[in-house]
Structures are given as C-alpha cells and as structure tokens.
Coordinates of C-alpha atoms in Angstrom, one line a residue:
M1 CA 25.4 0.9 -13.4
R2 CA 26.2 4.1 -11.7
A3 CA 23.3 6.6 -11.5
I4 CA 23.5 10.4 -11.0
L5 CA 20.4 11.6 -9.2
N6 CA 18.7 15.0 -9.4
F7 CA 15.8 15.5 -6.8
Y8 CA 13.5 18.2 -8.0
D9 CA 10.3 20.0 -7.3
F10 CA 8.4 22.8 -9.2
E11 CA 6.2 25.5 -7.8
V12 CA 3.8 27.3 -10.3
F13 CA 1.8 30.5 -9.9
K14 CA -0.2 32.5 -12.4
H15 CA 2.7 34.8 -13.2
D16 CA 5.7 33.0 -11.8
W17 CA 7.4 29.6 -11.6
L18 CA 10.5 28.1 -9.8
V19 CA 12.3 24.9 -9.5
V20 CA 14.7 23.6 -6.8
I21 CA 17.0 20.8 -7.8
I22 CA 19.3 19.0 -5.3
N23 CA 22.1 16.6 -6.2
P24 CA 22.8 15.0 -2.7
I25 CA 25.9 13.2 -3.8
E26 CA 27.7 16.3 -5.0
R27 CA 25.7 18.5 -2.4
N28 CA 24.7 20.9 -5.1
V29 CA 21.4 23.0 -4.8
T30 CA 20.2 24.7 -7.9
V31 CA 17.3 27.3 -7.8
I32 CA 15.8 28.6 -11.0
V33 CA 13.2 31.3 -10.9
N34 CA 11.4 32.4 -14.1
D35 CA 14.5 31.7 -16.2
K36 CA 13.8 29.5 -19.1
A37 CA 17.4 29.8 -20.5
K38 CA 18.9 28.6 -17.3
L39 CA 16.5 25.7 -17.1
E40 CA 17.4 24.8 -20.6
Q41 CA 21.0 24.7 -19.8
Y42 CA 20.5 22.5 -16.7
Y43 CA 18.4 20.1 -18.7
A44 CA 20.9 19.9 -21.5
A45 CA 23.7 19.1 -19.0
H46 CA 21.7 16.6 -17.0
K47 CA 19.1 15.0 -19.4
E48 CA 21.0 11.6 -19.4
E49 CA 20.8 11.4 -15.6
I50 CA 17.9 10.3 -13.4
W51 CA 15.5 13.0 -12.1
I52 CA 13.6 12.1 -8.9
G53 CA 10.5 13.8 -7.5
Y54 CA 7.4 13.2 -5.4
N55 CA 4.3 12.8 -7.8
S56 CA 6.7 13.8 -10.6
R57 CA 5.4 11.2 -12.9
R58 CA 2.0 12.9 -13.0
Y59 CA 3.0 16.6 -12.5
D60 CA 6.6 17.9 -12.2
Q61 CA 8.0 16.3 -15.4
F62 CA 5.3 17.9 -17.5
I63 CA 5.9 21.4 -15.9
L64 CA 9.5 21.0 -16.9
K65 CA 8.7 20.0 -20.5
A66 CA 6.0 22.7 -20.7
I67 CA 8.6 25.4 -19.9
L68 CA 11.2 23.9 -22.3
C69 CA 8.5 23.9 -25.0
G70 CA 7.8 27.6 -24.3
F71 CA 4.2 27.0 -23.0
N72 CA 2.8 28.9 -20.0
P73 CA 3.4 26.4 -17.1
K74 CA 0.3 27.6 -15.3
E75 CA -1.9 26.4 -18.2
V76 CA -0.3 22.9 -17.8
N77 CA -0.7 23.0 -14.0
D78 CA -4.3 23.7 -14.3
W79 CA -4.7 21.0 -17.0
I80 CA -3.3 18.4 -14.5
I81 CA -4.6 19.8 -11.2
V82 CA -7.8 21.6 -11.9
E83 CA -9.0 19.6 -15.0
N84 CA -7.5 16.3 -13.7
K85 CA -6.2 15.4 -17.2
P86 CA -2.9 13.4 -17.9
G87 CA 0.0 15.7 -18.6
W88 CA 1.2 13.7 -21.7
R89 CA -2.0 14.6 -23.5
F90 CA -1.4 18.4 -23.3
S91 CA 0.9 18.4 -26.3
N92 CA 2.8 16.0 -28.5
L93 CA 5.8 18.4 -28.3
F94 CA 6.6 17.1 -24.8
R95 CA 8.1 14.0 -26.6
K96 CA 10.9 16.3 -27.8
F97 CA 12.2 16.5 -24.2
P98 CA 12.7 12.9 -22.8
L99 CA 13.3 12.7 -19.2
I100 CA 14.6 9.8 -17.1
N101 CA 12.1 10.3 -14.3
F102 CA 11.7 8.2 -11.1
D103 CA 8.7 8.9 -8.8
V104 CA 9.0 8.1 -5.1
M105 CA 5.3 8.4 -4.6
L106 CA 3.4 5.1 -3.9
K107 CA -0.2 4.5 -4.8
N108 CA -1.8 4.7 -1.3
D109 CA 0.4 7.7 0.0
G110 CA -1.5 10.4 1.8
G111 CA 0.9 13.0 0.1
L112 CA 4.4 14.3 0.9
K113 CA 3.2 16.3 3.8
T114 CA 1.6 13.2 5.5
L115 CA 4.9 11.3 5.1
E116 CA 6.8 14.4 6.6
A117 CA 4.4 14.3 9.5
F118 CA 5.0 10.6 10.1
M119 CA 8.8 11.2 10.1
G120 CA 8.4 13.9 12.8
N121 CA 9.5 16.6 10.6
D122 CA 8.3 20.2 10.3
I123 CA 5.1 20.3 8.3
E124 CA 4.3 24.0 8.5
E125 CA 3.2 25.3 5.0
T126 CA 3.9 28.3 3.0
S127 CA 1.8 31.4 3.6
V128 CA 2.0 32.3 -0.1
P129 CA -1.3 31.2 -1.8
F130 CA -1.0 29.4 -5.1
D131 CA -4.0 31.2 -6.6
I132 CA -2.4 34.5 -6.1
D133 CA -3.4 36.8 -9.0
R134 CA -0.2 39.0 -9.5
K135 CA 3.5 38.7 -9.6
L136 CA 5.1 37.4 -6.4
T137 CA 7.1 39.9 -4.3
R138 CA 10.7 39.3 -3.4
R139 CA 9.7 38.2 0.1
E140 CA 7.1 35.7 -1.4
I141 CA 9.7 34.3 -3.8
K142 CA 12.2 33.9 -0.9
E143 CA 9.5 32.1 1.2
T144 CA 8.5 29.9 -1.7
I145 CA 12.1 28.9 -2.4
K146 CA 12.5 28.0 1.4
Y147 CA 9.4 25.8 1.4
C148 CA 10.2 24.2 -2.1
T149 CA 13.8 23.4 -0.8
H150 CA 12.3 21.8 2.2
D151 CA 10.1 19.6 0.1
V152 CA 12.9 18.5 -2.0
E153 CA 15.0 17.6 1.0
Q154 CA 12.0 15.6 2.3
T155 CA 11.7 13.9 -1.0
V156 CA 15.3 12.8 -0.6
E157 CA 14.5 11.4 2.9
V158 CA 11.4 9.5 1.5
F159 CA 13.6 8.1 -1.3
L160 CA 16.2 6.9 1.4
N161 CA 13.4 5.2 3.3
R162 CA 12.1 3.6 0.1
K163 CA 15.4 2.9 -1.5
E164 CA 14.7 -0.7 -2.0
E165 CA 11.9 0.2 -4.5
F166 CA 14.5 2.0 -6.6
D167 CA 17.0 -0.7 -6.1
A168 CA 14.5 -3.3 -7.3
M169 CA 13.7 -1.3 -10.4
M170 CA 17.3 -0.8 -11.2
G171 CA 17.9 -4.5 -10.5
L172 CA 15.3 -5.5 -13.0
I173 CA 16.7 -3.1 -15.6
K174 CA 20.2 -4.6 -15.2
I175 CA 19.1 -8.2 -15.1
F176 CA 17.0 -8.0 -18.3
K177 CA 19.2 -5.4 -20.0
R178 CA 16.5 -2.8 -20.3
P179 CA 17.3 0.9 -21.2
L180 CA 17.8 3.2 -18.2
G181 CA 14.8 5.2 -19.3
D182 CA 12.6 2.3 -18.1
I183 CA 13.2 3.6 -14.5
S184 CA 10.4 6.1 -15.5
K185 CA 7.8 3.4 -15.8
T186 CA 5.8 2.0 -12.9
K187 CA 6.8 -1.3 -11.5
A188 CA 3.8 -2.9 -13.4
Q189 CA 4.8 -1.3 -16.7
L190 CA 8.3 -2.4 -16.4
V191 CA 7.4 -6.0 -15.6
A192 CA 4.9 -6.1 -18.5
A193 CA 7.6 -4.9 -20.8
I194 CA 10.0 -7.6 -19.4
C195 CA 7.4 -10.2 -20.1
G196 CA 6.9 -8.9 -23.7
G197 CA 3.4 -7.5 -23.2
M198 CA 1.5 -7.4 -26.5
Y199 CA -2.1 -6.9 -25.4
K200 CA -4.8 -8.4 -27.5
D201 CA -8.4 -8.7 -26.3
F202 CA -9.7 -12.3 -26.7
N203 CA -13.3 -11.5 -25.6
D204 CA -13.6 -14.7 -23.6
E205 CA -13.5 -13.4 -20.0
F206 CA -15.7 -16.1 -18.4
D207 CA -14.5 -19.0 -20.5
F208 CA -12.1 -20.0 -17.7
E209 CA -10.8 -23.4 -16.9
I210 CA -11.4 -25.2 -13.6
T211 CA -8.4 -27.4 -13.3
K212 CA -8.9 -31.2 -13.3
V213 CA -6.5 -31.6 -10.3
L214 CA -9.3 -30.2 -8.1
K215 CA -10.9 -33.0 -6.0
L216 CA -14.0 -31.7 -4.2
S217 CA -16.8 -33.7 -2.8
K218 CA -18.4 -32.3 0.3
Y219 CA -18.1 -28.7 -1.0
K220 CA -18.4 -29.4 -4.7
R221 CA -21.4 -27.0 -4.7
I222 CA -18.9 -24.2 -4.5
A223 CA -17.2 -25.0 -7.7
D224 CA -20.5 -25.7 -9.4
W225 CA -21.5 -22.1 -8.7
Y226 CA -18.7 -20.7 -10.8
R227 CA -19.7 -23.0 -13.7
N228 CA -23.2 -21.4 -13.9
P229 CA -23.4 -18.6 -16.4
V230 CA -26.1 -16.9 -14.3
N231 CA -23.3 -16.0 -11.8
Y232 CA -21.0 -14.4 -14.3
D233 CA -21.3 -11.1 -12.5
Y234 CA -18.5 -9.7 -10.4
K235 CA -20.9 -8.3 -7.9
K236 CA -22.2 -11.7 -7.0
S237 CA -20.7 -13.9 -4.3
Q238 CA -21.4 -17.0 -2.2
I239 CA -21.6 -17.0 1.6
E240 CA -21.2 -20.5 2.9
M241 CA -20.4 -22.2 6.2
I242 CA -17.1 -24.2 5.7
A243 CA -15.4 -26.2 8.4
G244 CA -17.4 -24.4 11.1
I245 CA -16.7 -20.8 10.1
P246 CA -18.5 -18.6 7.5
H247 CA -16.8 -18.0 4.2
T248 CA -17.2 -15.6 1.3
F249 CA -16.4 -17.0 -2.2
A250 CA -16.4 -14.2 -4.8
W251 CA -14.5 -13.5 -8.0
G252 CA -11.4 -12.2 -6.2
G253 CA -10.6 -14.7 -3.5
I254 CA -11.6 -16.8 -0.5
H255 CA -12.2 -15.1 2.8
G256 CA -13.2 -17.0 6.0
A257 CA -13.0 -16.2 9.7
T258 CA -14.8 -16.8 13.0
G259 CA -18.3 -15.3 12.9
E260 CA -21.9 -16.1 12.0
I261 CA -24.0 -15.9 9.0
T262 CA -27.0 -13.6 9.4
T263 CA -29.3 -11.4 7.3
N264 CA -29.5 -7.6 7.1
K265 CA -32.7 -5.4 6.9
K266 CA -33.0 -6.1 3.2
G267 CA -32.9 -9.9 3.8
K268 CA -29.5 -10.3 2.2
R269 CA -27.2 -12.9 3.8
I270 CA -24.1 -11.3 5.4
I271 CA -21.3 -12.4 7.7
K272 CA -21.0 -10.9 11.2
S273 CA -17.3 -11.3 12.3
K274 CA -16.6 -12.4 15.9
P275 CA -13.2 -11.8 17.6
F276 CA -11.2 -14.9 18.5
Y277 CA -8.6 -15.6 21.0
G278 CA -6.9 -19.0 21.4
E279 CA -4.0 -20.8 22.9
G280 CA -2.6 -24.2 21.7
I281 CA -0.9 -25.4 18.5
F282 CA -1.9 -23.3 15.4
I283 CA -0.5 -23.8 12.0
L284 CA -0.4 -21.1 9.5
A285 CA 0.0 -22.8 6.1
D286 CA 0.8 -20.4 3.2
V287 CA 1.3 -21.3 -0.4
G288 CA 4.7 -19.9 -1.6
A289 CA 4.0 -17.2 -4.3
Y290 CA 0.6 -18.8 -4.8
Y291 CA -0.8 -16.9 -7.9
P292 CA 2.5 -16.9 -9.9
S293 CA 2.9 -20.6 -9.1
M294 CA -0.4 -21.4 -10.6
Q295 CA 0.4 -19.3 -13.6
L296 CA 3.5 -21.4 -14.1
R297 CA 1.8 -24.8 -13.4
F298 CA -1.1 -24.2 -15.6
K299 CA 0.5 -21.6 -18.1
W300 CA -2.3 -19.0 -17.3
G301 CA -1.6 -15.5 -18.3
Y302 CA 0.8 -16.5 -21.1
R303 CA -1.4 -15.4 -24.0
N304 CA -0.3 -11.9 -24.0
M305 CA 3.4 -12.6 -23.0
G306 CA 5.8 -12.3 -25.8
T307 CA 8.6 -13.6 -23.6
P308 CA 7.0 -15.9 -21.0
E309 CA 10.5 -17.3 -20.3
N310 CA 11.3 -14.0 -18.6
F311 CA 8.3 -14.6 -16.2
E312 CA 9.5 -18.1 -15.5
H313 CA 12.9 -16.9 -14.7
I314 CA 11.5 -14.3 -12.4
H315 CA 9.3 -16.8 -10.6
G316 CA 12.0 -19.4 -10.3
E317 CA 14.5 -17.0 -8.9
N318 CA 12.0 -15.5 -6.4
L319 CA 11.5 -18.9 -4.9
R320 CA 15.0 -20.0 -5.1
L321 CA 16.5 -17.0 -3.3
K322 CA 13.7 -16.8 -0.7
K323 CA 15.9 -18.3 2.0
I324 CA 19.3 -17.7 0.4
D325 CA 19.8 -14.0 -0.3
K326 CA 16.9 -11.5 0.5
K327 CA 18.7 -8.7 -1.1
A328 CA 19.3 -10.4 -4.4
R329 CA 15.7 -11.8 -4.3
L330 CA 14.1 -8.3 -4.0
P331 CA 13.7 -7.4 -7.7
Y332 CA 12.4 -10.9 -8.5
K333 CA 9.9 -10.8 -5.6
I334 CA 8.5 -7.4 -6.6
A335 CA 8.2 -8.4 -10.2
D336 CA 6.7 -11.9 -9.4
N337 CA 4.1 -10.3 -7.1
S338 CA 3.0 -7.8 -9.7
I339 CA 2.3 -10.1 -12.7
S340 CA -1.0 -11.8 -11.9
G341 CA -2.5 -8.7 -10.6
Q342 CA -2.0 -7.1 -14.0
L343 CA -4.2 -9.6 -15.8
K344 CA -7.2 -7.6 -15.1
D345 CA -5.7 -4.2 -15.4
K346 CA -7.2 -2.5 -18.4
H347 CA -3.9 -0.4 -18.8
S348 CA -1.6 -3.4 -18.8
A349 CA 0.0 -4.9 -21.9
I350 CA -0.2 -8.4 -20.4
R351 CA -4.0 -8.1 -19.6
D352 CA -5.9 -11.3 -19.8
P353 CA -9.2 -11.3 -17.8
R354 CA -10.0 -15.0 -18.6
D355 CA -6.7 -16.2 -17.1
N356 CA -7.1 -13.8 -14.1
N357 CA -10.4 -15.4 -13.4
A358 CA -8.8 -18.9 -13.8
I359 CA -6.1 -17.9 -11.3
C360 CA -8.5 -16.4 -8.7
I361 CA -11.2 -19.1 -9.0
N362 CA -8.8 -22.1 -8.9
G363 CA -6.8 -20.5 -6.1
Q364 CA -9.7 -20.4 -3.8
L365 CA -11.1 -23.8 -4.9
L366 CA -7.8 -25.5 -4.4
L367 CA -7.6 -24.1 -0.8
L368 CA -11.2 -25.3 -0.3
D369 CA -10.0 -28.7 -1.5
L370 CA -7.2 -28.7 1.2
I371 CA -9.6 -27.5 3.9
E372 CA -12.1 -30.4 3.0
K373 CA -9.3 -32.9 3.4
L374 CA -8.1 -31.3 6.7
E375 CA -11.4 -30.7 8.3
P376 CA -11.9 -34.2 10.0
H377 CA -8.4 -34.0 11.4
I378 CA -8.1 -30.6 13.0
I379 CA -9.6 -29.0 16.1
R380 CA -10.8 -25.9 14.3
L381 CA -10.3 -23.7 11.2
V382 CA -9.5 -20.2 12.3
Q383 CA -9.3 -18.4 9.0
S384 CA -8.9 -18.8 5.2
N385 CA -7.4 -15.9 3.2
T386 CA -6.3 -15.8 -0.5
D387 CA -3.1 -17.9 -0.2
G388 CA -3.2 -19.6 3.1
I389 CA -5.1 -21.1 6.0
L390 CA -4.8 -20.9 9.8
F391 CA -6.0 -23.9 11.9
Q392 CA -5.6 -25.6 15.3
I393 CA -4.4 -29.2 15.8
E394 CA -4.0 -31.4 18.8
D395 CA -0.6 -31.0 20.5
T396 CA 0.6 -34.4 19.5
D397 CA 3.1 -35.8 16.9
E398 CA 0.4 -38.0 15.3
A399 CA -1.8 -34.9 14.7
F400 CA 1.0 -33.0 13.1
E401 CA 2.1 -36.0 11.0
K402 CA -1.5 -36.5 9.7
V403 CA -1.8 -32.9 8.7
D404 CA 1.6 -32.9 7.1
D405 CA 0.6 -36.1 5.0
I406 CA -2.6 -34.4 3.8
V407 CA -0.7 -31.2 2.8
Y408 CA 1.9 -33.3 1.0
E409 CA -0.7 -35.1 -1.0
W410 CA -2.2 -31.8 -1.9
E411 CA 1.1 -30.4 -2.9
Q412 CA 1.9 -33.4 -5.2
R413 CA -1.4 -33.2 -6.9
T414 CA -1.6 -29.4 -7.4
G415 CA 2.1 -28.6 -7.9
M416 CA 2.0 -25.9 -5.2
R417 CA 4.3 -25.7 -2.2
M418 CA 3.1 -25.0 1.3
D419 CA 5.2 -23.2 4.0
F420 CA 4.2 -24.2 7.6
D421 CA 4.6 -21.8 10.6
V422 CA 3.7 -22.8 14.1
F423 CA 2.1 -20.4 16.7
T424 CA 0.9 -20.9 20.2
K425 CA -1.5 -17.9 20.5
V426 CA -3.9 -16.2 18.1
F427 CA -5.6 -12.8 18.5
Q428 CA -8.0 -12.2 15.6
K429 CA -10.4 -9.3 14.9
D430 CA -11.3 -10.7 11.5
V431 CA -9.7 -12.2 8.4
N432 CA -7.7 -9.1 7.7
N433 CA -6.7 -8.1 11.2
Y434 CA -4.8 -10.7 13.5
V435 CA -1.8 -11.4 15.5
V436 CA -0.3 -14.9 15.7
V437 CA 2.5 -15.4 18.3
R438 CA 5.1 -18.1 18.4
E439 CA 6.4 -19.8 21.6
D440 CA 9.4 -17.5 21.8
G441 CA 7.2 -14.3 21.6
S442 CA 8.0 -13.5 17.9
C443 CA 5.0 -12.9 15.8
K444 CA 3.3 -12.3 12.5
S445 CA 0.6 -9.7 12.2
K446 CA -1.8 -8.2 9.7
G447 CA -4.1 -5.1 9.8
A448 CA -4.0 -1.4 10.3
Y449 CA -4.0 -1.6 14.1
V450 CA -1.1 -4.1 14.5
K451 CA 1.0 -3.8 11.3
Q452 CA 4.7 -3.3 11.7
L453 CA 5.3 0.4 11.5
S454 CA 7.9 2.3 9.5
P455 CA 9.1 6.0 9.5
L456 CA 6.8 6.6 6.6
D457 CA 3.8 4.9 8.3
F458 CA 3.8 6.2 11.9
D459 CA 0.3 6.9 13.0
L460 CA -0.6 6.4 16.7
P461 CA 2.5 4.3 17.2
I462 CA 2.2 4.2 21.0
V463 CA -1.2 2.5 20.6
N464 CA 0.3 0.0 18.2
K465 CA 3.2 -0.7 20.5
A466 CA 0.9 -1.1 23.6
M467 CA -1.3 -3.7 21.8
M468 CA 1.7 -5.7 20.4
D469 CA 3.5 -5.6 23.8
Y470 CA 0.5 -7.0 25.5
M471 CA -0.3 -9.7 22.8
T472 CA 3.4 -10.8 22.6
K473 CA 4.8 -10.1 26.0
G474 CA 1.8 -9.8 28.3
I475 CA 2.8 -6.3 29.3
P476 CA -0.2 -4.2 30.4
V477 CA -1.1 -1.3 28.0
E478 CA -0.9 1.1 31.0
Q479 CA 2.8 0.2 31.5
T480 CA 3.8 0.7 27.8
I481 CA 2.0 4.0 27.5
N482 CA 2.9 5.5 30.9
E483 CA 6.6 4.6 30.5
C484 CA 6.9 6.4 27.2
D485 CA 7.7 10.1 27.0
D486 CA 8.6 10.6 23.3
L487 CA 6.0 13.0 21.8
I488 CA 6.3 11.4 18.3
M489 CA 4.9 8.1 19.6
F490 CA 1.7 9.8 20.6
Q491 CA 1.0 11.5 17.2
K492 CA -2.1 11.2 15.1
V493 CA -1.8 12.6 11.6
V494 CA -4.8 13.9 9.8
K495 CA -5.1 15.4 6.3
L496 CA -7.7 17.7 4.8
T497 CA -9.0 16.3 1.6
R498 CA -10.3 18.4 -1.4
K499 CA -13.8 18.1 -0.2
Y500 CA -13.1 20.4 2.7
N501 CA -11.7 24.0 2.7
H502 CA -10.3 24.6 6.3
V503 CA -9.9 23.2 9.7
S504 CA -11.3 24.6 12.9
H505 CA -9.7 24.2 16.3
N506 CA -10.2 26.1 19.5
G507 CA -12.1 28.8 17.6
H508 CA -9.4 29.4 15.0
K509 CA -9.5 28.7 11.3
H510 CA -6.5 26.9 9.7
I511 CA -5.9 26.4 6.0
N512 CA -3.0 24.0 6.1
K513 CA -3.7 20.5 4.7
C514 CA -1.9 18.3 7.2
Y515 CA -2.0 18.3 11.0
R516 CA -0.2 16.4 13.8
V517 CA -2.8 15.9 16.7
F518 CA -2.3 14.9 20.3
S519 CA -4.8 14.2 23.1
S520 CA -4.8 17.0 25.7
N521 CA -6.0 17.4 29.2
R522 CA -6.1 21.3 29.1
K523 CA -9.6 22.8 29.5
S524 CA -8.8 25.3 26.7
D525 CA -8.3 22.6 24.1
G526 CA -11.2 21.1 22.0
I527 CA -12.0 19.0 18.9
I528 CA -10.3 19.4 15.6
Y529 CA -12.9 19.8 12.9
K530 CA -12.8 19.6 9.1
C531 CA -15.1 22.1 7.5
K532 CA -17.1 22.9 4.3
I533 CA -18.7 26.2 3.6
G534 CA -22.3 26.1 4.4
K535 CA -22.1 22.7 6.2
N536 CA -21.8 21.5 9.7
P537 CA -18.2 20.9 10.8
E538 CA -17.1 17.2 11.1
K539 CA -14.7 15.6 13.6
F540 CA -11.7 13.9 12.2
A541 CA -12.0 10.2 12.8
N542 CA -9.9 8.6 15.6
T543 CA -9.1 12.0 17.2
P544 CA -9.7 12.9 20.8
E545 CA -12.4 15.3 22.0
K546 CA -9.7 17.5 23.5
C547 CA -6.5 17.9 21.5
F548 CA -3.6 20.1 20.7
I549 CA -1.7 20.6 17.4
N550 CA 2.2 20.5 16.9
N551 CA 3.2 20.8 13.2
G552 CA 6.9 21.6 14.0
C553 CA 9.7 19.2 14.1
I554 CA 9.2 16.8 17.0
K555 CA 12.1 14.6 16.7
D556 CA 13.6 14.0 20.1
V557 CA 10.9 16.1 21.7
K558 CA 9.5 15.0 25.0
I559 CA 5.8 15.0 25.9
P560 CA 4.3 18.1 27.7
N561 CA 2.7 17.7 31.0
Y562 CA -0.8 18.4 29.3
L563 CA -0.6 15.4 27.0
D564 CA -3.5 13.1 28.2
K565 CA -2.2 9.5 28.2
E566 CA -5.5 8.1 29.4
W567 CA -7.1 8.7 25.9
Y568 CA -4.3 6.4 24.4
I569 CA -4.8 3.9 27.2
E570 CA -8.6 3.7 26.6
L571 CA -8.1 3.5 22.8
A572 CA -5.5 0.5 23.0
T573 CA -7.8 -1.3 25.5
K574 CA -10.8 -0.8 23.2
R575 CA -8.9 -2.2 20.2
L576 CA -7.6 -5.1 22.2
R577 CA -11.2 -6.2 22.9
Q578 CA -11.7 -6.2 19.1
F579 CA -9.0 -8.8 18.9
G580 CA -10.7 -11.1 21.6
V581 CA -9.0 -9.7 24.7
N582 CA -11.5 -9.5 27.5

C-alpha cells in the first residue's frame, strides 16, 4: 500500500487565511493565501491521498472544510479555539468534503513548539498577532508564510521521529483490510472498529466476577473488600501492609513500594514513600501482556465486540512475535495494549465498565495471590505495580528454584505467563520511579527523572545522563556534567499555558509561549517568571534562580562560558538522594 503524504498547516486571521502544504517525497511546497479556488483545485487533485498535520484532527481539517464550504474560517477557528467546541459539530456540510487525515500529535504533547525546542530547533515565533483587526500587510503575509512553512517542516520532522506510530496504523489497516480513510481515526478508534465495536450499556458496572482460580488465605480480606457494596465507589481504596511494604488497592491497580503507613492532619491513612537502594539478587517478574491475557483467559470485554476473533488474533500475534520480529510485532503490540483501557472509555464502541472492573480487580488480586505464596521464601518485596513485582532472593540455586516453582504453579493455575529479569542493584524513589541494574551494567528504568530520552522528549538531558551514568557505571555526576560541552544537553524547556499572558525575564516582557532556559553565572541574569495581569509573578518549576534564554537553533552549539554547571550538578545530586543514594 503506497501512500502519498501531504503535510499541511493553516493560519487564520480575522480577514486573512493561508495554508502551506509540503510533499516531502516530490519536494513540492504549495502556498495558498486567501484563494478558495486554488484550494479547491488542490483538494480535488489530492483528496485520495493522506494529509498530515499537527493537531489537524481537532483543528486544521475543519478549517480546510470550512473554506471549501464557503464559510468564514475565522468563525470556525473561534468555534474550536475560543469556544472549545468540536469542529465536526459546526456544520453537517463538512461531510461533503472527506479528508484522509493523520495527526502526529499525541495526547500528552506540550505542543509543536515544545517538541521543536526538545529537538534543538529554532522556536522563535511570528511577530504578527493572530487577533489583528485588519487585513495583513504584504510584509505580515510574508512573515506568516515563513513561520507557517517552518511549522510544516517541523511537523515532518516530528512525523519522522514518530514514524512507527504511522507504520503501526497502516499495518493494522493492511492486516485487517480496513479502508485507507481509517488512518484518520485514533489508535483506539481503529482498534475498536477492528474488534467490531457495537457499544451497548448493560448497566451492571459493579456486578463483576472474582475468578475462582484466586487462592488467597492470609490476605483474603483484600478480596472481601471488593465484594462489599459499600465500597462501590471509585474514590475509595485500601491501604494495607503486604509482605512488609505498604500497598494501595483501589479500582485501577495495585501499587506498593518501600515506605510507611501514617495519617495526615485529617486523620486519613496515607503512605509515605521511602527511597530504597539495594544490592544482591533481585527478580523483576512481569506478566506478559497482563490485561489482554486476562481478557482472553476469562473472556472479559467480549460483550461489545462483534469480532472478538480479531482481538484474539491481535493478542496471539503480539505474544508470538515478541522475541521473533519486533517490527512485525509493532501493530499488534499497540493494538493489544489499547483494548482493555477502552473498556471504561465513554467514547469507545467496545466500552464495558463491568469487565474493566473485572480485569483491574482480578489483576491486582492475582498478583497479591502470588506475593502471598512467595512471601515466606524471599528476602524482601521491593515493589508491586499493576503487572509485575520486584523482590530480592538469596543468591543460591535453591532460592531461585523455589521461587521458580511457585511462579510456575501460579502460571498453571491462572493461565498467565511470567517473564523473569534478574538485576543486581536497585535504586528506587517510589513505585513509579526506579532504576534496576543488571550485572553487565544494562538497566531498566521508569520515571520522569530516569526515563530513556528521545529527540521529542529531551528536557534537562544532562541531569538524566549524570544520574544514569552514576547508577549504572558509578561515574560521579560532576564528571559527566563537567565533561559535556553541548548546549542542548543543558536545556530546560518551559511553556506558558493559557492561564498566563506573558513572561518576565531580566526586566523584559516576552509574549512567546515556549522558552529554552539555561542556568547562568552572570550577575545580570535572573529568574524567568510566568505572569498574570494583576497577580504576583510565579517562577517556572525546576528553573534556576539565574538563567539565560536561547530560542534559536542550538544543534551543534557549544556552551558559553557563563553557563553555570554547578546548578546541574546540585540538581542531579539532589535527585539521586531521592533514589536512595547517600
């Protein structure tokens, strides 16, 4: 299936509009300014091709359709941006102009400018205000075209960094012989369609099953709590000490890590996490595709699936290809991971809250079942989290074989499959922030401070690297930081949200939304503030007391002599203490 791609972006003003369209394969750049007839011609010639934008699912495709319908695009712009209404509700006439649209924006993105900043690219913004109350001048049109073209080029770069998302969607379309237009759907929508989503509300949300394969004795009270109708409230949870560490059992999953149970000022029981560092033999036992595996084993989530055999094929191939062909596995993995999460999504065609509860509750109870069986035979439990547990054992063959036997019995009884990974060091801040290190220095990590960075997620990278170098190689943070002279490694990216109207730095007012900040040792540099009219300015989180801004392209740029490396050393050292490093 060969796809022709058109990357596009619209800019809309009260009296003007323009669009820039780039075909990177043919190296064509099309610019259309206030010319409906030219836009109609381009659309007619390319409507069977794929159009790609950033936030185009919510915005740009409806501006295109508005112009083709003869509407004022500014009215649709304000409908979407100012009134925060979905574009498709503006007019039924939009359906006359179908568009095969793929959006490179992901749910938790901070915006295109933020991604551009992470990549080290120029993030200077246009000086032409979008609320200008007159026709744009030639100079303003030229400047707007320049910045719009830049944004389309950046959209292409984001697409290339996320091409596996597109490839996975195209893979699913090809595998299940779906129409090309399905590339316009979200991953969840596409997977729901593949599974034959036919949503019906059964009104039995809390009538969920607790499977008979569960065998609890010491911790049976945890399961009994879920059977009590007085607890049918998603705000309620249990806090219990399990195998020596505090756990939270709620309606979404199990979470346990080193810490203590205490009470807050209101007398409510809470967990106070404590960092943990340990050396020895640690086993991270993860259930392979846990929630989808439970769906298949117990046939949960099938009630709103017209073609559950497609789900079974997806799940089977996801597991089969895991260690054979990662590229071929990708569409199945993405699809498999998205299915159970949709069961409580009010917008999903496969929604089934009862079976979502069955999966979440049984998932944590079955892990608790395993912990109960392992507890007498391990040194300590370090953490429990949704689909796996981390625990320490004696460094003997007998200890490993005993644990292996217990897990094997659990697998045979439940139908789940465990993956074992052995580590020799653990650095843990809490259940969602940890680094586990193998004997050869390779590692697995989770959490904002220690995650594996990418070109589209590159915030304070030198601090991340310094922490990981110390935990995996024993390299002092001072050495990692002092030996680095690439400016991009020291960037902190901040963005102004809609709650604030400008930024203040060194006595100057700035109206851009995105800034790339660096620690400074110059006396003339100060704090970067986000400001509201009539309110006291607020310091951006995790920014230095003295900083400078560089919003230009910083690829291959070396650090200036006024960059303050001590601030980064102190921050890395502080964060390491949170992971148990003294």
